[in-house]
Amino acid sequence: MLGRMLIRDAAERDWAAIWPFMRRIVAAGETFSWDRDIDEAAAKQRWFAAPPGRTFVAVDGDGTVLGTAVSGPNHEGPASHVATASFMVDPDHFGRGAGRALGSHVLDQAKADGFRAMQFNAVVETNVRAVALWQSLGMEVVATLPEAFRHPSEGYVGLHVMYRLL
Amino acid sequence: MLGRMLIRDAAERDWAAIWPFMRRIVAAGETFSWDRDIDEAAAKQRWFAAPPGRTFVAVDGDGTVLGTAVSGPNHEGPASHVATASFMVDPDHFGRGAGRALGSHVLDQAKADGFRAMQFNAVVETNVRAVALWQSLGMEVVATLPEAFRHPSEGYVGLHVMYRLL
């Protein structure tokens, strides 16, 4: 039986469930603009952002972590009212709606926190599932930066900047 | 007599000349997406970026620092071949070409360093002088993010993402 999915704040103890699929996603080099061999401590520090940053996990009815997101201000000062976010869904749990649930929650929370807009800085254009998902949540491709991402099999591809007012 | 302008790598000793105009520019809140009251240590750490980051100053024939720039990778890993840069020119020395000289140098150096493109993430659309300058150096406005910057007198204005291949 597929338990009901829940989005909740991530806790320190969730890291042990997050890191294995995060490492796998980052090492694949197909979707994230991070060093592919980032070490665990650096990844953890990045993902568990200091407030006002927020970190979430999607868990199923059994408590299994399906995916995670981090959100916070994209810039500071006069631009601190625009949020940004990153998402990782365990490839073993694709297709269960964790990405959509995380995205929807992050957008709602950002609006509740007083942000006026959400910006994704670097969505790989070949990651068509993610692009379509974010578009379905109201994010628009406002620019595609040519050759900005070196895909391991596709070569140089574009990075989308996606944006929406909240 | 107006001495010949020179662009060179910034040295630790240049900070004392940089910080007064940097503080003034950031405090004005019209062009930079930084906390307007950023403290000196944080600003210095940000501006003197670790390698492969580079920091430059424009100096006149008397050795006066007219402006400064910092450049480095905009992202990591599969996107580390796109550079970004930030520029500050002392308002007391506007109009002497320091911004253009710094911009041209940063673009040339990034290309020499093997970067394939340059991206500016947040150029305030009301900073029309800077926008025109970057356009004259081949940077294109690829997106304008609506309401992404709160200008102290103009209210919410757009932030340009500017980009060019090198």
mmCIF file of C-alpha atoms in Angstrom:
data_model
loop_
_atom_site.group_PDB
_atom_site.id
_atom_site.type_symbol
_atom_site.label_atom_id
_atom_site.label_comp_id
_atom_site.label_asym_id
_atom_site.label_seq_id
_atom_site.Cartn_x
_atom_site.Cartn_y
_atom_site.Cartn_z
ATOM 1 C CA MET A 1 0.000 0.000 0.000
ATOM 2 C CA LEU A 2 1.236 3.452 -0.893
ATOM 3 C CA GLY A 3 1.087 5.585 2.227
ATOM 4 C CA ARG A 4 0.045 9.208 2.152
ATOM 5 C CA MET A 5 2.861 11.576 1.284
ATOM 6 C CA LEU A 6 3.807 14.278 3.736
ATOM 7 C CA ILE A 7 6.040 17.330 3.369
ATOM 8 C CA ARG A 8 7.698 18.394 6.599
ATOM 9 C CA ASP A 9 10.729 20.361 7.773
ATOM 10 C CA ALA A 10 13.886 18.308 7.460
ATOM 11 C CA ALA A 11 15.633 17.312 10.662
ATOM 12 C CA GLU A 12 19.264 16.491 11.256
ATOM 13 C CA ARG A 13 18.391 12.813 11.434
ATOM 14 C CA ASP A 14 17.042 12.901 7.852
ATOM 15 C CA TRP A 15 20.525 13.498 6.459
ATOM 16 C CA ALA A 16 21.422 9.804 6.502
ATOM 17 C CA ALA A 17 18.496 9.154 4.164
ATOM 18 C CA ILE A 18 19.160 12.184 1.958
ATOM 19 C CA TRP A 19 22.877 11.859 1.313
ATOM 20 C CA PRO A 20 22.867 8.549 -0.610
ATOM 21 C CA PHE A 21 20.503 9.778 -3.324
ATOM 22 C CA MET A 22 21.930 13.304 -3.267
ATOM 23 C CA ARG A 23 25.409 11.918 -3.890
ATOM 24 C CA ARG A 24 24.085 9.785 -6.705
ATOM 25 C CA ILE A 25 22.260 12.693 -8.359
ATOM 26 C CA VAL A 26 25.193 15.080 -8.063
ATOM 27 C CA ALA A 27 27.718 12.472 -9.228
ATOM 28 C CA ALA A 28 25.617 11.780 -12.339
ATOM 29 C CA GLY A 29 26.250 15.390 -13.398
ATOM 30 C CA GLU A 30 23.056 15.657 -15.420
ATOM 31 C CA THR A 31 20.982 18.086 -13.417
ATOM 32 C CA PHE A 32 23.019 19.860 -10.732
ATOM 33 C CA SER A 33 25.590 22.633 -11.098
ATOM 34 C CA TRP A 34 27.645 21.319 -8.200
ATOM 35 C CA ASP A 35 31.033 19.680 -8.113
ATOM 36 C CA ARG A 36 30.226 16.096 -8.999
ATOM 37 C CA ASP A 37 32.447 14.787 -6.229
ATOM 38 C CA ILE A 38 31.309 17.227 -3.544
ATOM 39 C CA ASP A 39 32.106 15.854 -0.095
ATOM 40 C CA GLU A 40 29.412 15.018 2.374
ATOM 41 C CA ALA A 41 30.183 17.811 4.848
ATOM 42 C CA ALA A 42 29.993 20.497 2.177
ATOM 43 C CA ALA A 43 26.781 19.076 0.766
ATOM 44 C CA LYS A 44 25.183 18.912 4.189
ATOM 45 C CA GLN A 45 26.166 22.469 5.027
ATOM 46 C CA ARG A 46 24.720 23.661 1.747
ATOM 47 C CA TRP A 47 21.486 21.748 2.069
ATOM 48 C CA PHE A 48 20.790 22.588 5.703
ATOM 49 C CA ALA A 49 20.803 26.311 5.044
ATOM 50 C CA ALA A 50 20.840 28.733 7.951
ATOM 51 C CA PRO A 51 17.586 30.643 8.569
ATOM 52 C CA PRO A 52 15.801 32.204 6.764
ATOM 53 C CA GLY A 53 16.657 29.166 4.646
ATOM 54 C CA ARG A 54 14.338 26.198 4.998
ATOM 55 C CA THR A 55 14.889 22.538 4.258
ATOM 56 C CA PHE A 56 12.079 20.100 3.597
ATOM 57 C CA VAL A 57 11.654 16.401 3.027
ATOM 58 C CA ALA A 58 8.875 14.468 1.330
ATOM 59 C CA VAL A 59 8.148 11.267 3.213
ATOM 60 C CA ASP A 60 5.718 8.488 2.491
ATOM 61 C CA GLY A 61 3.380 6.804 4.947
ATOM 62 C CA ASP A 62 6.191 4.536 6.118
ATOM 63 C CA GLY A 63 8.461 7.475 6.861
ATOM 64 C CA THR A 64 10.722 6.810 3.864
ATOM 65 C CA VAL A 65 12.351 9.983 2.561
ATOM 66 C CA LEU A 66 11.407 10.317 -1.124
ATOM 67 C CA GLY A 67 12.935 13.700 -1.828
ATOM 68 C CA THR A 68 14.092 16.969 -0.364
ATOM 69 C CA ALA A 69 14.192 20.689 -1.069
ATOM 70 C CA VAL A 70 16.023 23.732 0.225
ATOM 71 C CA SER A 71 14.732 27.267 -0.150
ATOM 72 C CA GLY A 72 15.849 30.743 0.854
ATOM 73 C CA PRO A 73 16.611 34.224 -0.461
ATOM 74 C CA ASN A 74 18.277 34.272 -3.877
ATOM 75 C CA HIS A 75 20.152 37.505 -3.136
ATOM 76 C CA GLU A 76 20.435 39.930 -0.243
ATOM 77 C CA GLY A 77 19.413 43.419 0.703
ATOM 78 C CA PRO A 78 17.291 45.117 -1.969
ATOM 79 C CA ALA A 79 16.760 41.750 -3.715
ATOM 80 C CA SER A 80 16.144 39.604 -0.650
ATOM 81 C CA HIS A 81 12.419 39.374 -1.389
ATOM 82 C CA VAL A 82 13.035 36.886 -4.213
ATOM 83 C CA ALA A 83 13.393 33.283 -3.129
ATOM 84 C CA THR A 84 15.216 30.442 -4.783
ATOM 85 C CA ALA A 85 15.032 26.697 -4.241
ATOM 86 C CA SER A 86 16.688 23.412 -5.156
ATOM 87 C CA PHE A 87 15.121 19.985 -5.268
ATOM 88 C CA MET A 88 16.317 16.408 -5.265
ATOM 89 C CA VAL A 89 14.062 13.381 -5.555
ATOM 90 C CA ASP A 90 15.429 9.913 -4.963
ATOM 91 C CA PRO A 91 15.592 8.287 -8.427
ATOM 92 C CA ASP A 92 14.294 5.094 -6.806
ATOM 93 C CA HIS A 93 11.113 6.996 -5.976
ATOM 94 C CA PHE A 94 10.509 8.956 -9.175
ATOM 95 C CA GLY A 95 6.906 9.058 -10.320
ATOM 96 C CA ARG A 96 5.299 9.164 -6.898
ATOM 97 C CA GLY A 97 4.699 12.906 -6.949
ATOM 98 C CA ALA A 98 7.374 13.911 -4.473
ATOM 99 C CA GLY A 99 8.802 16.604 -6.748
ATOM 100 C CA ARG A 100 5.411 18.159 -7.346
ATOM 101 C CA ALA A 101 4.509 18.053 -3.657
ATOM 102 C CA LEU A 102 7.844 19.621 -2.686
ATOM 103 C CA GLY A 103 7.585 22.300 -5.353
ATOM 104 C CA SER A 104 4.073 23.231 -4.408
ATOM 105 C CA HIS A 105 4.965 23.357 -0.733
ATOM 106 C CA VAL A 106 8.077 25.461 -1.331
ATOM 107 C CA LEU A 107 6.116 28.001 -3.376
ATOM 108 C CA ASP A 108 3.356 28.219 -0.768
ATOM 109 C CA GLN A 109 5.850 28.551 2.083
ATOM 110 C CA ALA A 110 7.854 31.218 0.278
ATOM 111 C CA LYS A 111 4.709 33.246 -0.263
ATOM 112 C CA ALA A 112 3.720 32.780 3.380
ATOM 113 C CA ASP A 113 7.204 33.925 4.404
ATOM 114 C CA GLY A 114 6.683 37.168 2.498
ATOM 115 C CA PHE A 115 8.736 36.514 -0.618
ATOM 116 C CA ARG A 116 7.347 38.232 -3.723
ATOM 117 C CA ALA A 117 8.807 35.900 -6.320
ATOM 118 C CA MET A 118 10.559 32.570 -6.853
ATOM 119 C CA GLN A 119 13.576 32.163 -9.113
ATOM 120 C CA PHE A 120 15.324 28.991 -10.206
ATOM 121 C CA ASN A 121 18.773 29.946 -11.447
ATOM 122 C CA ALA A 122 19.933 26.884 -13.331
ATOM 123 C CA VAL A 123 17.447 24.322 -14.614
ATOM 124 C CA VAL A 124 19.148 22.096 -17.181
ATOM 125 C CA GLU A 125 17.125 22.243 -20.388
ATOM 126 C CA THR A 126 17.497 18.512 -21.015
ATOM 127 C CA ASN A 127 15.863 17.837 -17.645
ATOM 128 C CA VAL A 128 12.521 18.041 -19.428
ATOM 129 C CA ARG A 129 10.546 16.340 -16.689
ATOM 130 C CA ALA A 130 11.622 18.967 -14.165
ATOM 131 C CA VAL A 131 11.051 21.839 -16.596
ATOM 132 C CA ALA A 132 7.511 20.632 -17.323
ATOM 133 C CA LEU A 133 6.810 20.139 -13.631
ATOM 134 C CA TRP A 134 7.946 23.642 -12.699
ATOM 135 C CA GLN A 135 5.965 25.118 -15.584
ATOM 136 C CA SER A 136 2.876 23.327 -14.309
ATOM 137 C CA LEU A 137 3.458 25.115 -10.995
ATOM 138 C CA GLY A 138 3.531 28.504 -12.687
ATOM 139 C CA MET A 139 7.284 28.921 -13.108
ATOM 140 C CA GLU A 140 8.172 30.427 -16.483
ATOM 141 C CA VAL A 141 11.333 30.005 -18.507
ATOM 142 C CA VAL A 142 12.458 33.630 -18.717
ATOM 143 C CA ALA A 143 15.854 32.890 -20.271
ATOM 144 C CA THR A 144 17.874 29.988 -21.591
ATOM 145 C CA LEU A 145 21.611 30.518 -21.208
ATOM 146 C CA PRO A 146 23.281 28.866 -24.191
ATOM 147 C CA GLU A 147 25.974 26.253 -23.556
ATOM 148 C CA ALA A 148 25.876 26.997 -19.830
ATOM 149 C CA PHE A 149 25.835 23.346 -18.712
ATOM 150 C CA ARG A 150 28.065 20.522 -19.846
ATOM 151 C CA HIS A 151 25.940 17.397 -19.873
ATOM 152 C CA PRO A 152 27.913 14.140 -19.676
ATOM 153 C CA SER A 153 26.224 12.668 -22.745
ATOM 154 C CA GLU A 154 24.491 15.629 -24.467
ATOM 155 C CA GLY A 155 27.449 17.990 -24.428
ATOM 156 C CA TYR A 156 26.931 21.713 -23.910
ATOM 157 C CA VAL A 157 23.256 22.431 -23.304
ATOM 158 C CA GLY A 158 21.341 25.427 -22.026
ATOM 159 C CA LEU A 159 20.398 26.389 -18.507
ATOM 160 C CA HIS A 160 16.940 27.826 -17.966
ATOM 161 C CA VAL A 161 16.322 30.680 -15.590
ATOM 162 C CA MET A 162 12.768 30.177 -14.307
ATOM 163 C CA TYR A 163 10.739 32.762 -12.419
ATOM 164 C CA ARG A 164 7.301 33.548 -11.126
ATOM 165 C CA LEU A 165 5.688 36.144 -8.963
ATOM 166 C CA LEU A 166 4.023 34.705 -5.866
ATOM 167 C CA MET B 1 47.020 65.791 -15.865
ATOM 168 C CA LEU B 2 45.014 62.617 -16.201
ATOM 169 C CA GLY B 3 47.394 59.686 -15.876
ATOM 170 C CA ARG B 4 47.054 56.565 -17.939
ATOM 171 C CA MET B 5 44.672 54.045 -16.489
ATOM 172 C CA LEU B 6 45.898 50.601 -15.585
ATOM 173 C CA ILE B 7 44.032 47.418 -14.673
ATOM 174 C CA ARG B 8 45.973 45.123 -12.370
ATOM 175 C CA ASP B 9 45.346 42.324 -9.891
ATOM 176 C CA ALA B 10 44.137 43.711 -6.582
ATOM 177 C CA ALA B 11 46.426 43.320 -3.598
ATOM 178 C CA GLU B 12 45.581 43.187 0.072
ATOM 179 C CA ARG B 13 46.832 46.743 0.481
ATOM 180 C CA ASP B 14 44.211 47.995 -2.005
ATOM 181 C CA TRP B 15 41.386 47.194 0.379
ATOM 182 C CA ALA B 16 41.778 50.442 2.320
ATOM 183 C CA ALA B 17 41.082 52.330 -0.902
ATOM 184 C CA ILE B 18 38.237 50.046 -2.022
ATOM 185 C CA TRP B 19 36.157 49.822 1.139
ATOM 186 C CA PRO B 20 35.122 53.501 1.452
ATOM 187 C CA PHE B 21 33.487 53.632 -1.984
ATOM 188 C CA MET B 22 32.235 50.046 -1.776
ATOM 189 C CA ARG B 23 30.495 50.835 1.511
ATOM 190 C CA ARG B 24 28.978 53.947 -0.018
ATOM 191 C CA ILE B 25 27.720 52.096 -3.106
ATOM 192 C CA VAL B 26 26.263 49.187 -1.133
ATOM 193 C CA ALA B 27 24.677 51.481 1.478
ATOM 194 C CA ALA B 28 22.953 53.477 -1.274
ATOM 195 C CA GLY B 29 21.031 50.320 -2.182
ATOM 196 C CA GLU B 30 20.538 51.321 -5.798
ATOM 197 C CA THR B 31 22.716 48.843 -7.657
ATOM 198 C CA PHE B 32 23.880 45.981 -5.451
ATOM 199 C CA SER B 33 21.910 43.000 -4.152
ATOM 200 C CA TRP B 34 23.868 42.935 -0.903
ATOM 201 C CA ASP B 35 22.825 43.770 2.607
ATOM 202 C CA ARG B 36 23.092 47.535 2.673
ATOM 203 C CA ASP B 37 24.859 47.481 6.031
ATOM 204 C CA ILE B 38 27.240 44.605 5.226
ATOM 205 C CA ASP B 39 30.221 44.681 7.572
ATOM 206 C CA GLU B 40 33.719 45.251 6.332
ATOM 207 C CA ALA B 41 35.021 41.753 7.035
ATOM 208 C CA ALA B 42 32.205 40.081 5.112
ATOM 209 C CA ALA B 43 32.601 42.473 2.202
ATOM 210 C CA LYS B 44 36.339 41.910 2.065
ATOM 211 C CA GLN B 45 35.954 38.146 2.142
ATOM 212 C CA ARG B 46 33.431 38.310 -0.670
ATOM 213 C CA TRP B 47 35.476 40.648 -2.827
ATOM 214 C CA PHE B 48 38.810 38.897 -2.401
ATOM 215 C CA ALA B 49 37.481 35.606 -3.763
ATOM 216 C CA ALA B 50 39.562 32.466 -3.421
ATOM 217 C CA PRO B 51 41.106 31.133 -6.656
ATOM 218 C CA PRO B 52 39.964 30.595 -9.351
ATOM 219 C CA GLY B 53 38.317 33.892 -8.435
ATOM 220 C CA ARG B 54 40.201 37.019 -9.452
ATOM 221 C CA THR B 55 40.047 40.549 -8.121
ATOM 222 C CA PHE B 56 41.145 43.566 -10.094
ATOM 223 C CA VAL B 57 41.538 47.278 -9.559
ATOM 224 C CA ALA B 58 41.585 50.135 -12.028
ATOM 225 C CA VAL B 59 44.199 52.706 -11.021
ATOM 226 C CA ASP B 60 45.150 55.997 -12.591
ATOM 227 C CA GLY B 61 48.638 57.281 -13.259
ATOM 228 C CA ASP B 62 48.948 58.467 -9.664
ATOM 229 C CA GLY B 63 48.034 55.042 -8.306
ATOM 230 C CA THR B 64 44.570 56.148 -7.161
ATOM 231 C CA VAL B 65 42.084 53.265 -7.140
ATOM 232 C CA LEU B 66 39.175 54.255 -9.400
ATOM 233 C CA GLY B 67 37.229 51.016 -9.324
ATOM 234 C CA THR B 68 37.382 47.297 -8.786
ATOM 235 C CA ALA B 69 35.995 44.017 -10.063
ATOM 236 C CA VAL B 70 35.762 40.430 -8.916
ATOM 237 C CA SER B 71 35.269 37.497 -11.251
ATOM 238 C CA GLY B 72 35.001 33.734 -10.958
ATOM 239 C CA PRO B 73 32.837 30.735 -11.819
ATOM 240 C CA ASN B 74 29.104 31.402 -11.577
ATOM 241 C CA HIS B 75 28.322 27.794 -10.629
ATOM 242 C CA GLU B 76 30.288 24.602 -10.074
ATOM 243 C CA GLY B 77 30.859 21.260 -11.712
ATOM 244 C CA PRO B 78 29.073 20.905 -15.056
ATOM 245 C CA ALA B 79 28.411 24.672 -15.119
ATOM 246 C CA SER B 80 31.800 25.884 -13.925
ATOM 247 C CA HIS B 81 32.773 27.056 -17.404
ATOM 248 C CA VAL B 82 30.499 30.102 -17.128
ATOM 249 C CA ALA B 83 32.033 33.059 -15.327
ATOM 250 C CA THR B 84 30.351 35.853 -13.438
ATOM 251 C CA ALA B 85 31.647 39.207 -12.275
ATOM 252 C CA SER B 86 30.784 42.228 -10.153
ATOM 253 C CA PHE B 87 32.029 45.768 -10.533
ATOM 254 C CA MET B 88 32.230 48.872 -8.391
ATOM 255 C CA VAL B 89 33.524 52.221 -9.570
ATOM 256 C CA ASP B 90 34.150 55.014 -7.092
ATOM 257 C CA PRO B 91 31.349 57.542 -7.693
ATOM 258 C CA ASP B 92 33.946 60.280 -7.292
ATOM 259 C CA HIS B 93 35.655 58.887 -10.382
ATOM 260 C CA PHE B 94 32.705 58.147 -12.649
ATOM 261 C CA GLY B 95 33.191 59.097 -16.280
ATOM 262 C CA ARG B 96 36.884 58.285 -16.507
ATOM 263 C CA GLY B 97 36.359 54.935 -18.202
ATOM 264 C CA ALA B 98 37.216 52.717 -15.252
ATOM 265 C CA GLY B 99 34.061 50.625 -15.628
ATOM 266 C CA ARG B 100 34.659 50.016 -19.297
ATOM 267 C CA ALA B 101 38.323 49.175 -18.759
ATOM 268 C CA LEU B 102 37.465 46.774 -15.932
ATOM 269 C CA GLY B 103 34.681 45.129 -17.924
ATOM 270 C CA SER B 104 36.827 44.666 -20.982
ATOM 271 C CA HIS B 105 39.666 43.249 -18.908
ATOM 272 C CA VAL B 106 37.413 40.856 -17.007
ATOM 273 C CA LEU B 107 35.944 39.511 -20.255
ATOM 274 C CA ASP B 108 39.376 39.049 -21.816
ATOM 275 C CA GLN B 109 40.772 37.389 -18.711
ATOM 276 C CA ALA B 110 37.794 35.043 -18.390
ATOM 277 C CA LYS B 111 38.252 33.935 -21.987
ATOM 278 C CA ALA B 112 41.989 33.461 -21.410
ATOM 279 C CA ASP B 113 41.173 31.401 -18.319
ATOM 280 C CA GLY B 114 39.069 29.053 -20.444
ATOM 281 C CA PHE B 115 35.580 30.199 -19.532
ATOM 282 C CA ARG B 116 33.088 29.832 -22.366
ATOM 283 C CA ALA B 117 30.631 32.518 -21.306
ATOM 284 C CA MET B 118 30.082 35.419 -18.941
ATOM 285 C CA GLN B 119 26.895 35.890 -16.953
ATOM 286 C CA PHE B 120 25.800 38.829 -14.838
ATOM 287 C CA ASN B 121 23.054 37.639 -12.528
ATOM 288 C CA ALA B 122 21.507 40.820 -11.239
ATOM 289 C CA VAL B 123 21.930 44.105 -13.115
ATOM 290 C CA VAL B 124 19.377 46.621 -11.847
ATOM 291 C CA GLU B 125 17.375 47.856 -14.819
ATOM 292 C CA THR B 126 17.394 51.451 -13.576
ATOM 293 C CA ASN B 127 21.208 51.387 -13.626
ATOM 294 C CA VAL B 128 20.993 52.413 -17.263
ATOM 295 C CA ARG B 129 24.590 53.546 -17.530
ATOM 296 C CA ALA B 130 25.852 50.132 -16.476
ATOM 297 C CA VAL B 131 23.373 48.298 -18.720
ATOM 298 C CA ALA B 132 24.475 50.336 -21.741
ATOM 299 C CA LEU B 133 28.131 49.819 -20.892
ATOM 300 C CA TRP B 134 27.773 46.047 -20.625
ATOM 301 C CA GLN B 135 25.774 45.939 -23.854
ATOM 302 C CA SER B 136 28.566 47.818 -25.602
ATOM 303 C CA LEU B 137 30.898 45.036 -24.427
ATOM 304 C CA GLY B 138 28.686 42.376 -25.991
ATOM 305 C CA MET B 139 26.656 41.385 -22.963
ATOM 306 C CA GLU B 140 22.998 40.800 -23.831
ATOM 307 C CA VAL B 141 19.950 41.197 -21.625
ATOM 308 C CA VAL B 142 18.570 37.660 -21.814
ATOM 309 C CA ALA B 143 15.912 38.144 -19.143
ATOM 310 C CA THR B 144 14.464 40.849 -16.939
ATOM 311 C CA LEU B 145 13.110 39.508 -13.663
ATOM 312 C CA PRO B 146 10.103 41.621 -12.751
ATOM 313 C CA GLU B 147 10.030 43.322 -9.345
ATOM 314 C CA ALA B 148 13.220 41.527 -8.330
ATOM 315 C CA PHE B 149 14.942 44.595 -6.867
ATOM 316 C CA ARG B 150 13.551 47.134 -4.431
ATOM 317 C CA HIS B 151 15.058 50.456 -5.364
ATOM 318 C CA PRO B 152 15.047 53.069 -2.568
ATOM 319 C CA SER B 153 13.333 55.696 -4.711
ATOM 320 C CA GLU B 154 11.952 53.813 -7.743
ATOM 321 C CA GLY B 155 10.270 50.996 -5.837
ATOM 322 C CA TYR B 156 10.218 47.484 -7.241
ATOM 323 C CA VAL B 157 12.160 47.352 -10.486
ATOM 324 C CA GLY B 158 13.511 44.545 -12.640
ATOM 325 C CA LEU B 159 16.839 42.767 -12.512
ATOM 326 C CA HIS B 160 18.491 41.959 -15.806
ATOM 327 C CA VAL B 161 20.286 38.693 -16.390
ATOM 328 C CA MET B 162 23.017 39.477 -18.914
ATOM 329 C CA TYR B 163 25.043 36.902 -20.834
ATOM 330 C CA ARG B 164 27.474 36.462 -23.644
ATOM 331 C CA LEU B 165 29.566 33.692 -25.089
ATOM 332 C CA LEU B 166 33.293 34.421 -25.015
#
